[in-house]
Amino acid sequence: MSKPKFGVVVFPGSNCDHDTYYALKKLFNYDVNFLWHKDIDLKESDVIILPGGFSYGDYLRTGAIAKFSPIMNEVINFANKGGYVFGICNGFQILLETGLLPGVMLRNISLQFVCKDVYLLIENKKTVFTDGIQKEKSVLKIPIAHGEGNYFADEKTLNQLIENDQIVFKYSSKDGELNDESNPNGSVMNIAGIINKKGNVFGMMPHPERSSDTVLGKTDGSLIFNALANNILN
Amino acid sequence: MYRAKVLIKRRPTILDPQGKAVEIGAHNLGLSNIRNTRIDKYIQFDIDTPDKSSAEKEVNDYCSKLLANPIMEDFEFNLSEWTPPEEKIK
């Protein structure tokens, strides 16, 4: 494999699928395919991306109905066999609903939809999604855009996340300080992204695809995509 | 045919920012005795099974696999016999 092949799942209501495709294909020149949610062919992807958006209009609960799209059975099998799955924003919410990642998303504590740049402290630098980034940065600036990003899990689950080093990103100040002011949505322990125990399924609320192109004035998101691509090749 | 009425409630330990915001509205309205407002979900549907026990089983599956998220919500439901209006006309 000279470069990894990405598959971007398209659900009805996905709206960051094209941004993700653009970042991966046009900016970084990786192989990328769209995967329609009714298909069951993952097109030999090395990484499956569940993009941001409002799948099924966020009806019932965010991600609750997308979980039953035909392609999700394949994605779950793929993940269980060790395949890499990356959920961004609504994709993260879908991973929580499928049970591939633990916990739930609640309404933002402010009850407002929050769309702004946030800072992320890299809590676990050794995942396939983050290893190597520390050479460049320890705090990333990446935008969020969500109404339900208030991550919650019970104490037992949180203890497991801590013990297994599954918390990957935490909302922080520009200098990496963890405090309530830097927490945009009320997430428990400022959690912005978590990984499964095996280290192949990762979800984060901020949007790396929206901070990958220099034209947009911020490129920290590209560090995540490129770390992932490099790490799975090695 | 049975009519199912489902109530989905967040566990008491789970924050309900909506309930909290609405309660602030109540207090601003002068209803100062209101406490512990929770906004939950009520879902109604009909189920066409020959007997009540198979209806119960299917409603239970619907609730536990889709309508409620067992990590943060509990559900309860009741079933009553139901004849749709068009059949009544016949």
PDB file of C-alpha atoms in Angstrom:
ATOM      1  CA  MET A   1       0.000   0.000   0.000  1.00  0.00           C
ATOM      2  CA  SER A   2       1.610   3.231  -1.100  1.00  0.00           C
ATOM      3  CA  LYS A   3      -1.165   5.420   0.198  1.00  0.00           C
ATOM      4  CA  PRO A   4      -4.256   4.644   2.220  1.00  0.00           C
ATOM      5  CA  LYS A   5      -7.691   4.442   0.705  1.00  0.00           C
ATOM      6  CA  PHE A   6     -10.466   6.369   2.435  1.00  0.00           C
ATOM      7  CA  GLY A   7     -14.200   5.763   2.232  1.00  0.00           C
ATOM      8  CA  VAL A   8     -16.527   8.616   3.204  1.00  0.00           C
ATOM      9  CA  VAL A   9     -20.023   7.412   4.095  1.00  0.00           C
ATOM     10  CA  VAL A  10     -22.893   9.551   2.826  1.00  0.00           C
ATOM     11  CA  PHE A  11     -26.086   9.441   4.874  1.00  0.00           C
ATOM     12  CA  PRO A  12     -29.208  11.421   4.021  1.00  0.00           C
ATOM     13  CA  GLY A  13     -28.442  14.666   5.822  1.00  0.00           C
ATOM     14  CA  SER A  14     -24.644  14.393   5.809  1.00  0.00           C
ATOM     15  CA  ASN A  15     -23.240  17.816   4.949  1.00  0.00           C
ATOM     16  CA  CYS A  16     -19.507  17.546   5.601  1.00  0.00           C
ATOM     17  CA  ASP A  17     -18.999  14.596   3.254  1.00  0.00           C
ATOM     18  CA  HIS A  18     -17.809  16.787   0.387  1.00  0.00           C
ATOM     19  CA  ASP A  19     -15.556  18.880   2.643  1.00  0.00           C
ATOM     20  CA  THR A  20     -13.943  15.686   3.896  1.00  0.00           C
ATOM     21  CA  TYR A  21     -13.588  14.324   0.371  1.00  0.00           C
ATOM     22  CA  TYR A  22     -12.082  17.627  -0.746  1.00  0.00           C
ATOM     23  CA  ALA A  23      -9.531  17.675   2.073  1.00  0.00           C
ATOM     24  CA  LEU A  24      -8.453  14.077   1.523  1.00  0.00           C
ATOM     25  CA  LYS A  25      -8.453  14.093  -2.268  1.00  0.00           C
ATOM     26  CA  LYS A  26      -7.690  17.602  -3.423  1.00  0.00           C
ATOM     27  CA  LEU A  27      -5.465  18.771  -0.597  1.00  0.00           C
ATOM     28  CA  PHE A  28      -3.627  15.565   0.312  1.00  0.00           C
ATOM     29  CA  ASN A  29      -4.073  13.473  -2.830  1.00  0.00           C
ATOM     30  CA  TYR A  30      -5.261  10.305  -1.068  1.00  0.00           C
ATOM     31  CA  ASP A  31      -7.579   7.797  -2.729  1.00  0.00           C
ATOM     32  CA  VAL A  32     -11.138   8.528  -1.620  1.00  0.00           C
ATOM     33  CA  ASN A  33     -14.527   7.063  -2.437  1.00  0.00           C
ATOM     34  CA  PHE A  34     -17.967   8.129  -1.350  1.00  0.00           C
ATOM     35  CA  LEU A  35     -19.929   5.231   0.160  1.00  0.00           C
ATOM     36  CA  TRP A  36     -23.702   5.555  -0.102  1.00  0.00           C
ATOM     37  CA  HIS A  37     -25.400   4.521   3.134  1.00  0.00           C
ATOM     38  CA  LYS A  38     -27.624   1.988   1.362  1.00  0.00           C
ATOM     39  CA  ASP A  39     -24.646   0.180  -0.163  1.00  0.00           C
ATOM     40  CA  ILE A  40     -22.823  -2.590   1.587  1.00  0.00           C
ATOM     41  CA  ASP A  41     -19.567  -2.374  -0.363  1.00  0.00           C
ATOM     42  CA  LEU A  42     -16.788  -0.591   1.520  1.00  0.00           C
ATOM     43  CA  LYS A  43     -14.740  -0.447  -1.719  1.00  0.00           C
ATOM     44  CA  GLU A  44     -11.626  -1.872  -0.064  1.00  0.00           C
ATOM     45  CA  SER A  45     -11.200   1.220   2.086  1.00  0.00           C
ATOM     46  CA  ASP A  46      -8.453   1.249   4.704  1.00  0.00           C
ATOM     47  CA  VAL A  47     -10.238   3.967   6.667  1.00  0.00           C
ATOM     48  CA  ILE A  48     -13.966   4.595   6.886  1.00  0.00           C
ATOM     49  CA  ILE A  49     -14.994   8.144   7.713  1.00  0.00           C
ATOM     50  CA  LEU A  50     -18.423   8.948   9.123  1.00  0.00           C
ATOM     51  CA  PRO A  51     -18.683  12.645   8.310  1.00  0.00           C
ATOM     52  CA  GLY A  52     -20.447  15.518   9.987  1.00  0.00           C
ATOM     53  CA  GLY A  53     -23.969  16.638   9.265  1.00  0.00           C
ATOM     54  CA  PHE A  54     -27.471  15.923  10.437  1.00  0.00           C
ATOM     55  CA  SER A  55     -28.103  12.347   9.368  1.00  0.00           C
ATOM     56  CA  TYR A  56     -31.845  11.671   9.200  1.00  0.00           C
ATOM     57  CA  GLY A  57     -32.454  15.220  10.409  1.00  0.00           C
ATOM     58  CA  ASP A  58     -31.161  14.317  13.885  1.00  0.00           C
ATOM     59  CA  TYR A  59     -34.630  12.852  14.495  1.00  0.00           C
ATOM     60  CA  LEU A  60     -35.172  10.949  17.749  1.00  0.00           C
ATOM     61  CA  ARG A  61     -31.527  11.339  18.883  1.00  0.00           C
ATOM     62  CA  THR A  62     -28.455  12.400  16.916  1.00  0.00           C
ATOM     63  CA  GLY A  63     -27.086   9.367  15.058  1.00  0.00           C
ATOM     64  CA  ALA A  64     -29.870   7.065  16.271  1.00  0.00           C
ATOM     65  CA  ILE A  65     -31.364   6.244  12.874  1.00  0.00           C
ATOM     66  CA  ALA A  66     -28.134   6.275  10.854  1.00  0.00           C
ATOM     67  CA  LYS A  67     -27.048   3.352  12.965  1.00  0.00           C
ATOM     68  CA  PHE A  68     -29.575   1.189  11.073  1.00  0.00           C
ATOM     69  CA  SER A  69     -28.434   2.193   7.576  1.00  0.00           C
ATOM     70  CA  PRO A  70     -27.386  -0.941   5.635  1.00  0.00           C
ATOM     71  CA  ILE A  71     -23.752   0.152   5.399  1.00  0.00           C
ATOM     72  CA  MET A  72     -23.413   0.368   9.170  1.00  0.00           C
ATOM     73  CA  ASN A  73     -23.448  -3.431   9.581  1.00  0.00           C
ATOM     74  CA  GLU A  74     -20.422  -3.543   7.299  1.00  0.00           C
ATOM     75  CA  VAL A  75     -18.759  -0.664   9.138  1.00  0.00           C
ATOM     76  CA  ILE A  76     -19.294  -2.428  12.473  1.00  0.00           C
ATOM     77  CA  ASN A  77     -17.845  -5.697  11.089  1.00  0.00           C
ATOM     78  CA  PHE A  78     -14.938  -3.752   9.606  1.00  0.00           C
ATOM     79  CA  ALA A  79     -14.267  -2.062  12.967  1.00  0.00           C
ATOM     80  CA  ASN A  80     -14.530  -5.346  14.858  1.00  0.00           C
ATOM     81  CA  LYS A  81     -11.904  -6.835  12.550  1.00  0.00           C
ATOM     82  CA  GLY A  82      -9.562  -3.945  13.359  1.00  0.00           C
ATOM     83  CA  GLY A  83     -10.386  -1.608  10.440  1.00  0.00           C
ATOM     84  CA  TYR A  84      -9.946   2.111  11.078  1.00  0.00           C
ATOM     85  CA  VAL A  85     -13.138   4.105  11.583  1.00  0.00           C
ATOM     86  CA  PHE A  86     -13.103   7.859  12.103  1.00  0.00           C
ATOM     87  CA  GLY A  87     -16.287   9.676  13.147  1.00  0.00           C
ATOM     88  CA  ILE A  88     -16.391  13.449  12.925  1.00  0.00           C
ATOM     89  CA  CYS A  89     -19.148  15.408  14.702  1.00  0.00           C
ATOM     90  CA  ASN A  90     -22.352  13.625  13.610  1.00  0.00           C
ATOM     91  CA  GLY A  91     -20.083  10.683  12.764  1.00  0.00           C
ATOM     92  CA  PHE A  92     -18.942  10.639  16.401  1.00  0.00           C
ATOM     93  CA  GLN A  93     -22.580  10.732  17.511  1.00  0.00           C
ATOM     94  CA  ILE A  94     -23.298   7.739  15.240  1.00  0.00           C
ATOM     95  CA  LEU A  95     -20.350   5.812  16.734  1.00  0.00           C
ATOM     96  CA  LEU A  96     -21.807   6.405  20.206  1.00  0.00           C
ATOM     97  CA  GLU A  97     -25.249   5.215  19.117  1.00  0.00           C
ATOM     98  CA  THR A  98     -23.823   2.063  17.517  1.00  0.00           C
ATOM     99  CA  GLY A  99     -21.886   1.320  20.687  1.00  0.00           C
ATOM    100  CA  LEU A 100     -18.530   1.310  18.883  1.00  0.00           C
ATOM    101  CA  LEU A 101     -17.566   4.055  21.337  1.00  0.00           C
ATOM    102  CA  PRO A 102     -18.919   4.431  24.884  1.00  0.00           C
ATOM    103  CA  GLY A 103     -21.078   7.269  26.221  1.00  0.00           C
ATOM    104  CA  VAL A 104     -23.754   9.598  24.859  1.00  0.00           C
ATOM    105  CA  MET A 105     -24.132  13.151  23.581  1.00  0.00           C
ATOM    106  CA  LEU A 106     -26.425  15.581  25.342  1.00  0.00           C
ATOM    107  CA  ARG A 107     -27.621  19.014  24.296  1.00  0.00           C
ATOM    108  CA  ASN A 108     -24.966  21.701  24.722  1.00  0.00           C
ATOM    109  CA  ILE A 109     -25.229  23.067  28.227  1.00  0.00           C
ATOM    110  CA  SER A 110     -25.905  26.554  26.795  1.00  0.00           C
ATOM    111  CA  LEU A 111     -28.728  25.093  24.646  1.00  0.00           C
ATOM    112  CA  GLN A 112     -27.165  26.989  21.766  1.00  0.00           C
ATOM    113  CA  PHE A 113     -25.706  25.688  18.548  1.00  0.00           C
ATOM    114  CA  VAL A 114     -22.030  26.604  18.859  1.00  0.00           C
ATOM    115  CA  CYS A 115     -19.963  27.292  15.753  1.00  0.00           C
ATOM    116  CA  LYS A 116     -16.462  28.579  16.463  1.00  0.00           C
ATOM    117  CA  ASP A 117     -12.779  27.687  16.631  1.00  0.00           C
ATOM    118  CA  VAL A 118     -11.747  25.812  19.756  1.00  0.00           C
ATOM    119  CA  TYR A 119      -8.426  24.602  21.098  1.00  0.00           C
ATOM    120  CA  LEU A 120      -7.759  20.930  21.698  1.00  0.00           C
ATOM    121  CA  LEU A 121      -5.145  19.554  24.032  1.00  0.00           C
ATOM    122  CA  ILE A 122      -3.798  16.258  22.711  1.00  0.00           C
ATOM    123  CA  GLU A 123      -4.309  14.012  25.689  1.00  0.00           C
ATOM    124  CA  ASN A 124      -3.187  10.760  24.056  1.00  0.00           C
ATOM    125  CA  LYS A 125      -0.343  11.336  21.619  1.00  0.00           C
ATOM    126  CA  LYS A 126       0.204   7.656  20.845  1.00  0.00           C
ATOM    127  CA  THR A 127      -2.915   6.787  18.855  1.00  0.00           C
ATOM    128  CA  VAL A 128      -2.771   6.083  15.151  1.00  0.00           C
ATOM    129  CA  PHE A 129      -4.739   9.332  14.711  1.00  0.00           C
ATOM    130  CA  THR A 130      -2.335  11.523  16.700  1.00  0.00           C
ATOM    131  CA  ASP A 131       1.115   9.950  16.805  1.00  0.00           C
ATOM    132  CA  GLY A 132       3.606  12.334  15.254  1.00  0.00           C
ATOM    133  CA  ILE A 133       1.543  15.493  15.716  1.00  0.00           C
ATOM    134  CA  GLN A 134       3.412  16.333  18.916  1.00  0.00           C
ATOM    135  CA  LYS A 135       6.495  17.082  16.828  1.00  0.00           C
ATOM    136  CA  GLU A 136       4.565  20.041  15.473  1.00  0.00           C
ATOM    137  CA  LYS A 137       2.046  20.976  18.150  1.00  0.00           C
ATOM    138  CA  SER A 138       0.513  19.902  21.442  1.00  0.00           C
ATOM    139  CA  VAL A 139      -2.593  22.099  21.138  1.00  0.00           C
ATOM    140  CA  LEU A 140      -4.655  22.203  17.942  1.00  0.00           C
ATOM    141  CA  LYS A 141      -7.027  24.896  16.732  1.00  0.00           C
ATOM    142  CA  ILE A 142     -10.025  23.294  15.027  1.00  0.00           C
ATOM    143  CA  PRO A 143     -13.613  24.522  14.635  1.00  0.00           C
ATOM    144  CA  ILE A 144     -16.720  22.987  16.150  1.00  0.00           C
ATOM    145  CA  ALA A 145     -20.283  23.320  14.841  1.00  0.00           C
ATOM    146  CA  HIS A 146     -22.871  21.446  16.865  1.00  0.00           C
ATOM    147  CA  GLY A 147     -25.883  21.673  19.129  1.00  0.00           C
ATOM    148  CA  GLU A 148     -25.385  18.337  20.818  1.00  0.00           C
ATOM    149  CA  GLY A 149     -21.753  17.878  21.681  1.00  0.00           C
ATOM    150  CA  ASN A 150     -22.032  17.672  25.432  1.00  0.00           C
ATOM    151  CA  TYR A 151     -20.299  14.339  25.974  1.00  0.00           C
ATOM    152  CA  PHE A 152     -21.514  12.336  28.939  1.00  0.00           C
ATOM    153  CA  ALA A 153     -20.633   8.946  30.378  1.00  0.00           C
ATOM    154  CA  ASP A 154     -21.157   7.412  33.807  1.00  0.00           C
ATOM    155  CA  GLU A 155     -18.360   7.290  36.328  1.00  0.00           C
ATOM    156  CA  LYS A 156     -17.459   3.679  35.601  1.00  0.00           C
ATOM    157  CA  THR A 157     -17.106   4.390  31.874  1.00  0.00           C
ATOM    158  CA  LEU A 158     -15.069   7.533  32.546  1.00  0.00           C
ATOM    159  CA  ASN A 159     -12.724   5.595  34.800  1.00  0.00           C
ATOM    160  CA  GLN A 160     -12.255   3.020  32.051  1.00  0.00           C
ATOM    161  CA  LEU A 161     -11.563   5.772  29.511  1.00  0.00           C
ATOM    162  CA  ILE A 162      -8.907   7.212  31.819  1.00  0.00           C
ATOM    163  CA  GLU A 163      -7.363   3.856  32.716  1.00  0.00           C
ATOM    164  CA  ASN A 164      -7.083   2.786  29.085  1.00  0.00           C
ATOM    165  CA  ASP A 165      -5.893   6.191  27.892  1.00  0.00           C
ATOM    166  CA  GLN A 166      -8.893   6.488  25.565  1.00  0.00           C
ATOM    167  CA  ILE A 167      -9.374  10.251  25.876  1.00  0.00           C
ATOM    168  CA  VAL A 168      -7.604  11.679  22.844  1.00  0.00           C
ATOM    169  CA  PHE A 169      -8.626  15.352  22.783  1.00  0.00           C
ATOM    170  CA  LYS A 170      -9.811  17.725  25.497  1.00  0.00           C
ATOM    171  CA  TYR A 171     -11.125  21.265  25.013  1.00  0.00           C
ATOM    172  CA  SER A 172      -8.500  23.608  26.410  1.00  0.00           C
ATOM    173  CA  SER A 173      -7.238  27.172  26.325  1.00  0.00           C
ATOM    174  CA  LYS A 174      -4.785  28.235  23.633  1.00  0.00           C
ATOM    175  CA  ASP A 175      -1.997  27.259  26.006  1.00  0.00           C
ATOM    176  CA  GLY A 176      -3.413  23.823  26.747  1.00  0.00           C
ATOM    177  CA  GLU A 177      -4.932  24.728  30.081  1.00  0.00           C
ATOM    178  CA  LEU A 178      -8.078  22.780  30.979  1.00  0.00           C
ATOM    179  CA  ASN A 179     -10.842  24.912  32.451  1.00  0.00           C
ATOM    180  CA  ASP A 180     -14.581  25.539  32.205  1.00  0.00           C
ATOM    181  CA  GLU A 181     -14.147  28.646  30.045  1.00  0.00           C
ATOM    182  CA  SER A 182     -12.539  26.532  27.323  1.00  0.00           C
ATOM    183  CA  ASN A 183     -15.315  23.957  27.379  1.00  0.00           C
ATOM    184  CA  PRO A 184     -17.783  25.007  24.644  1.00  0.00           C
ATOM    185  CA  ASN A 185     -20.573  22.537  25.353  1.00  0.00           C
ATOM    186  CA  GLY A 186     -20.378  21.215  28.907  1.00  0.00           C
ATOM    187  CA  SER A 187     -18.688  17.915  28.037  1.00  0.00           C
ATOM    188  CA  VAL A 188     -17.666  15.942  31.080  1.00  0.00           C
ATOM    189  CA  MET A 189     -13.925  16.347  31.727  1.00  0.00           C
ATOM    190  CA  ASN A 190     -13.716  18.665  28.670  1.00  0.00           C
ATOM    191  CA  ILE A 191     -13.775  15.585  26.423  1.00  0.00           C
ATOM    192  CA  ALA A 192     -13.681  16.421  22.704  1.00  0.00           C
ATOM    193  CA  GLY A 193     -12.568  13.083  21.241  1.00  0.00           C
ATOM    194  CA  ILE A 194     -12.220   9.478  22.367  1.00  0.00           C
ATOM    195  CA  ILE A 195     -10.878   6.257  20.915  1.00  0.00           C
ATOM    196  CA  ASN A 196     -11.897   2.651  21.555  1.00  0.00           C
ATOM    197  CA  LYS A 197      -9.741   0.347  23.641  1.00  0.00           C
ATOM    198  CA  LYS A 198      -8.298  -1.389  20.574  1.00  0.00           C
ATOM    199  CA  GLY A 199      -7.266   1.971  19.108  1.00  0.00           C
ATOM    200  CA  ASN A 200      -8.947   1.676  15.709  1.00  0.00           C
ATOM    201  CA  VAL A 201     -12.242   3.551  16.207  1.00  0.00           C
ATOM    202  CA  PHE A 202     -12.015   7.261  16.929  1.00  0.00           C
ATOM    203  CA  GLY A 203     -14.618   9.996  17.273  1.00  0.00           C
ATOM    204  CA  MET A 204     -14.234  13.738  17.736  1.00  0.00           C
ATOM    205  CA  MET A 205     -16.706  16.628  17.711  1.00  0.00           C
ATOM    206  CA  PRO A 206     -14.463  19.288  16.088  1.00  0.00           C
ATOM    207  CA  HIS A 207     -14.076  19.318  12.305  1.00  0.00           C
ATOM    208  CA  PRO A 208     -10.522  18.687  11.054  1.00  0.00           C
ATOM    209  CA  GLU A 209     -11.725  18.865   7.431  1.00  0.00           C
ATOM    210  CA  ARG A 210     -12.716  22.502   8.018  1.00  0.00           C
ATOM    211  CA  SER A 211      -9.211  23.396   9.098  1.00  0.00           C
ATOM    212  CA  SER A 212      -7.121  21.703   6.463  1.00  0.00           C
ATOM    213  CA  ASP A 213      -6.948  24.207   3.615  1.00  0.00           C
ATOM    214  CA  THR A 214      -4.548  27.169   3.957  1.00  0.00           C
ATOM    215  CA  VAL A 215      -7.170  29.306   2.208  1.00  0.00           C
ATOM    216  CA  LEU A 216      -9.276  29.023   5.369  1.00  0.00           C
ATOM    217  CA  GLY A 217      -6.466  30.407   7.505  1.00  0.00           C
ATOM    218  CA  LYS A 218      -6.038  27.341   9.707  1.00  0.00           C
ATOM    219  CA  THR A 219      -4.600  23.949   8.919  1.00  0.00           C
ATOM    220  CA  ASP A 220      -4.312  22.026  12.186  1.00  0.00           C
ATOM    221  CA  GLY A 221      -6.937  19.542  11.009  1.00  0.00           C
ATOM    222  CA  SER A 222      -4.559  18.385   8.294  1.00  0.00           C
ATOM    223  CA  LEU A 223      -2.179  17.166  11.021  1.00  0.00           C
ATOM    224  CA  ILE A 224      -4.751  14.566  12.076  1.00  0.00           C
ATOM    225  CA  PHE A 225      -5.500  13.245   8.571  1.00  0.00           C
ATOM    226  CA  ASN A 226      -1.815  13.101   7.702  1.00  0.00           C
ATOM    227  CA  ALA A 227      -0.805  11.497  10.991  1.00  0.00           C
ATOM    228  CA  LEU A 228      -3.428   8.825  10.367  1.00  0.00           C
ATOM    229  CA  ALA A 229      -2.309   8.219   6.784  1.00  0.00           C
ATOM    230  CA  ASN A 230       1.378   8.006   7.764  1.00  0.00           C
ATOM    231  CA  ASN A 231       0.793   5.825  10.798  1.00  0.00           C
ATOM    232  CA  ILE A 232      -1.274   3.202   9.019  1.00  0.00           C
ATOM    233  CA  LEU A 233       1.326   2.927   6.271  1.00  0.00           C
ATOM    234  CA  ASN A 234       4.095   2.264   8.779  1.00  0.00           C
TER     235      ASN A 234
ATOM    236  CA  MET B   1     -54.663  -3.757  16.700  1.00  0.00           C
ATOM    237  CA  TYR B   2     -53.197  -2.123  19.760  1.00  0.00           C
ATOM    238  CA  ARG B   3     -52.258   1.462  20.502  1.00  0.00           C
ATOM    239  CA  ALA B   4     -48.932   1.912  22.253  1.00  0.00           C
ATOM    240  CA  LYS B   5     -48.155   4.944  24.374  1.00  0.00           C
ATOM    241  CA  VAL B   6     -44.486   5.156  25.234  1.00  0.00           C
ATOM    242  CA  LEU B   7     -42.832   7.439  27.743  1.00  0.00           C
ATOM    243  CA  ILE B   8     -39.066   7.817  27.476  1.00  0.00           C
ATOM    244  CA  LYS B   9     -37.392   9.410  30.458  1.00  0.00           C
ATOM    245  CA  ARG B  10     -33.814  10.410  30.975  1.00  0.00           C
ATOM    246  CA  ARG B  11     -32.239   8.898  34.039  1.00  0.00           C
ATOM    247  CA  PRO B  12     -32.407  11.290  36.989  1.00  0.00           C
ATOM    248  CA  THR B  13     -28.605  11.521  37.061  1.00  0.00           C
ATOM    249  CA  ILE B  14     -28.475  12.822  33.472  1.00  0.00           C
ATOM    250  CA  LEU B  15     -28.522  16.578  33.078  1.00  0.00           C
ATOM    251  CA  ASP B  16     -31.480  18.046  31.248  1.00  0.00           C
ATOM    252  CA  PRO B  17     -30.402  21.498  30.047  1.00  0.00           C
ATOM    253  CA  GLN B  18     -33.765  22.020  28.303  1.00  0.00           C
ATOM    254  CA  GLY B  19     -35.714  21.344  31.477  1.00  0.00           C
ATOM    255  CA  LYS B  20     -33.431  23.656  33.381  1.00  0.00           C
ATOM    256  CA  ALA B  21     -33.860  26.483  30.851  1.00  0.00           C
ATOM    257  CA  VAL B  22     -37.627  26.095  30.801  1.00  0.00           C
ATOM    258  CA  GLU B  23     -37.715  26.178  34.588  1.00  0.00           C
ATOM    259  CA  ILE B  24     -35.861  29.483  34.584  1.00  0.00           C
ATOM    260  CA  GLY B  25     -38.695  30.705  32.357  1.00  0.00           C
ATOM    261  CA  ALA B  26     -41.218  29.491  34.928  1.00  0.00           C
ATOM    262  CA  HIS B  27     -39.456  31.370  37.711  1.00  0.00           C
ATOM    263  CA  ASN B  28     -39.304  34.506  35.568  1.00  0.00           C
ATOM    264  CA  LEU B  29     -43.036  34.120  35.102  1.00  0.00           C
ATOM    265  CA  GLY B  30     -43.449  34.274  38.852  1.00  0.00           C
ATOM    266  CA  LEU B  31     -44.095  30.544  39.256  1.00  0.00           C
ATOM    267  CA  SER B  32     -41.468  30.342  41.944  1.00  0.00           C
ATOM    268  CA  ASN B  33     -42.527  26.984  43.395  1.00  0.00           C
ATOM    269  CA  ILE B  34     -41.675  24.947  40.278  1.00  0.00           C
ATOM    270  CA  ARG B  35     -38.868  22.437  40.828  1.00  0.00           C
ATOM    271  CA  ASN B  36     -37.097  19.649  38.909  1.00  0.00           C
ATOM    272  CA  THR B  37     -38.533  20.267  35.433  1.00  0.00           C
ATOM    273  CA  ARG B  38     -37.628  17.413  33.073  1.00  0.00           C
ATOM    274  CA  ILE B  39     -38.421  17.337  29.382  1.00  0.00           C
ATOM    275  CA  ASP B  40     -38.920  13.771  28.263  1.00  0.00           C
ATOM    276  CA  LYS B  41     -40.425  12.108  25.206  1.00  0.00           C
ATOM    277  CA  TYR B  42     -43.890  10.761  24.577  1.00  0.00           C
ATOM    278  CA  ILE B  43     -44.259   8.564  21.499  1.00  0.00           C
ATOM    279  CA  GLN B  44     -47.482   6.999  20.241  1.00  0.00           C
ATOM    280  CA  PHE B  45     -48.002   4.378  17.555  1.00  0.00           C
ATOM    281  CA  ASP B  46     -50.244   1.467  16.646  1.00  0.00           C
ATOM    282  CA  ILE B  47     -49.206  -2.150  16.385  1.00  0.00           C
ATOM    283  CA  ASP B  48     -51.006  -4.794  14.407  1.00  0.00           C
ATOM    284  CA  THR B  49     -50.538  -8.135  16.114  1.00  0.00           C
ATOM    285  CA  PRO B  50     -53.092 -10.869  16.843  1.00  0.00           C
ATOM    286  CA  ASP B  51     -52.494 -10.855  20.593  1.00  0.00           C
ATOM    287  CA  LYS B  52     -51.245  -8.586  23.327  1.00  0.00           C
ATOM    288  CA  SER B  53     -48.220 -10.583  24.352  1.00  0.00           C
ATOM    289  CA  SER B  54     -46.637 -10.490  20.881  1.00  0.00           C
ATOM    290  CA  ALA B  55     -47.426  -6.759  20.720  1.00  0.00           C
ATOM    291  CA  GLU B  56     -45.670  -6.274  24.049  1.00  0.00           C
ATOM    292  CA  LYS B  57     -42.614  -8.116  22.818  1.00  0.00           C
ATOM    293  CA  GLU B  58     -42.360  -6.032  19.658  1.00  0.00           C
ATOM    294  CA  VAL B  59     -42.958  -2.728  21.448  1.00  0.00           C
ATOM    295  CA  ASN B  60     -40.298  -3.667  23.960  1.00  0.00           C
ATOM    296  CA  ASP B  61     -37.842  -4.345  21.114  1.00  0.00           C
ATOM    297  CA  TYR B  62     -38.732  -1.057  19.410  1.00  0.00           C
ATOM    298  CA  CYS B  63     -38.174   0.857  22.646  1.00  0.00           C
ATOM    299  CA  SER B  64     -34.963  -0.822  23.711  1.00  0.00           C
ATOM    300  CA  LYS B  65     -33.309  -0.953  20.282  1.00  0.00           C
ATOM    301  CA  LEU B  66     -34.324   2.368  18.777  1.00  0.00           C
ATOM    302  CA  LEU B  67     -36.661   4.713  20.626  1.00  0.00           C
ATOM    303  CA  ALA B  68     -34.643   4.862  23.843  1.00  0.00           C
ATOM    304  CA  ASN B  69     -30.903   4.888  24.378  1.00  0.00           C
ATOM    305  CA  PRO B  70     -30.409   2.510  27.301  1.00  0.00           C
ATOM    306  CA  ILE B  71     -27.259   4.351  28.379  1.00  0.00           C
ATOM    307  CA  MET B  72     -29.194   7.449  29.384  1.00  0.00           C
ATOM    308  CA  GLU B  73     -32.905   6.706  29.150  1.00  0.00           C
ATOM    309  CA  ASP B  74     -35.533   4.436  30.679  1.00  0.00           C
ATOM    310  CA  PHE B  75     -38.853   3.711  29.042  1.00  0.00           C
ATOM    311  CA  GLU B  76     -42.305   2.580  30.033  1.00  0.00           C
ATOM    312  CA  PHE B  77     -45.328   1.902  27.866  1.00  0.00           C
ATOM    313  CA  ASN B  78     -48.916   0.847  27.960  1.00  0.00           C
ATOM    314  CA  LEU B  79     -50.951  -0.944  25.336  1.00  0.00           C
ATOM    315  CA  SER B  80     -54.665  -0.728  24.797  1.00  0.00           C
ATOM    316  CA  GLU B  81     -56.915  -2.333  22.210  1.00  0.00           C
ATOM    317  CA  TRP B  82     -57.526   0.045  19.364  1.00  0.00           C
ATOM    318  CA  THR B  83     -59.748   0.065  16.309  1.00  0.00           C
ATOM    319  CA  PRO B  84     -58.779   2.574  13.634  1.00  0.00           C
ATOM    320  CA  PRO B  85     -61.628   4.981  12.700  1.00  0.00           C
ATOM    321  CA  GLU B  86     -61.951   3.735   9.084  1.00  0.00           C
ATOM    322  CA  GLU B  87     -62.593   0.198  10.284  1.00  0.00           C
ATOM    323  CA  LYS B  88     -65.228   1.470  12.662  1.00  0.00           C
ATOM    324  CA  ILE B  89     -67.105   2.924   9.687  1.00  0.00           C
ATOM    325  CA  LYS B  90     -67.168  -0.446   7.932  1.00  0.00           C
TER     326      LYS B  90
END
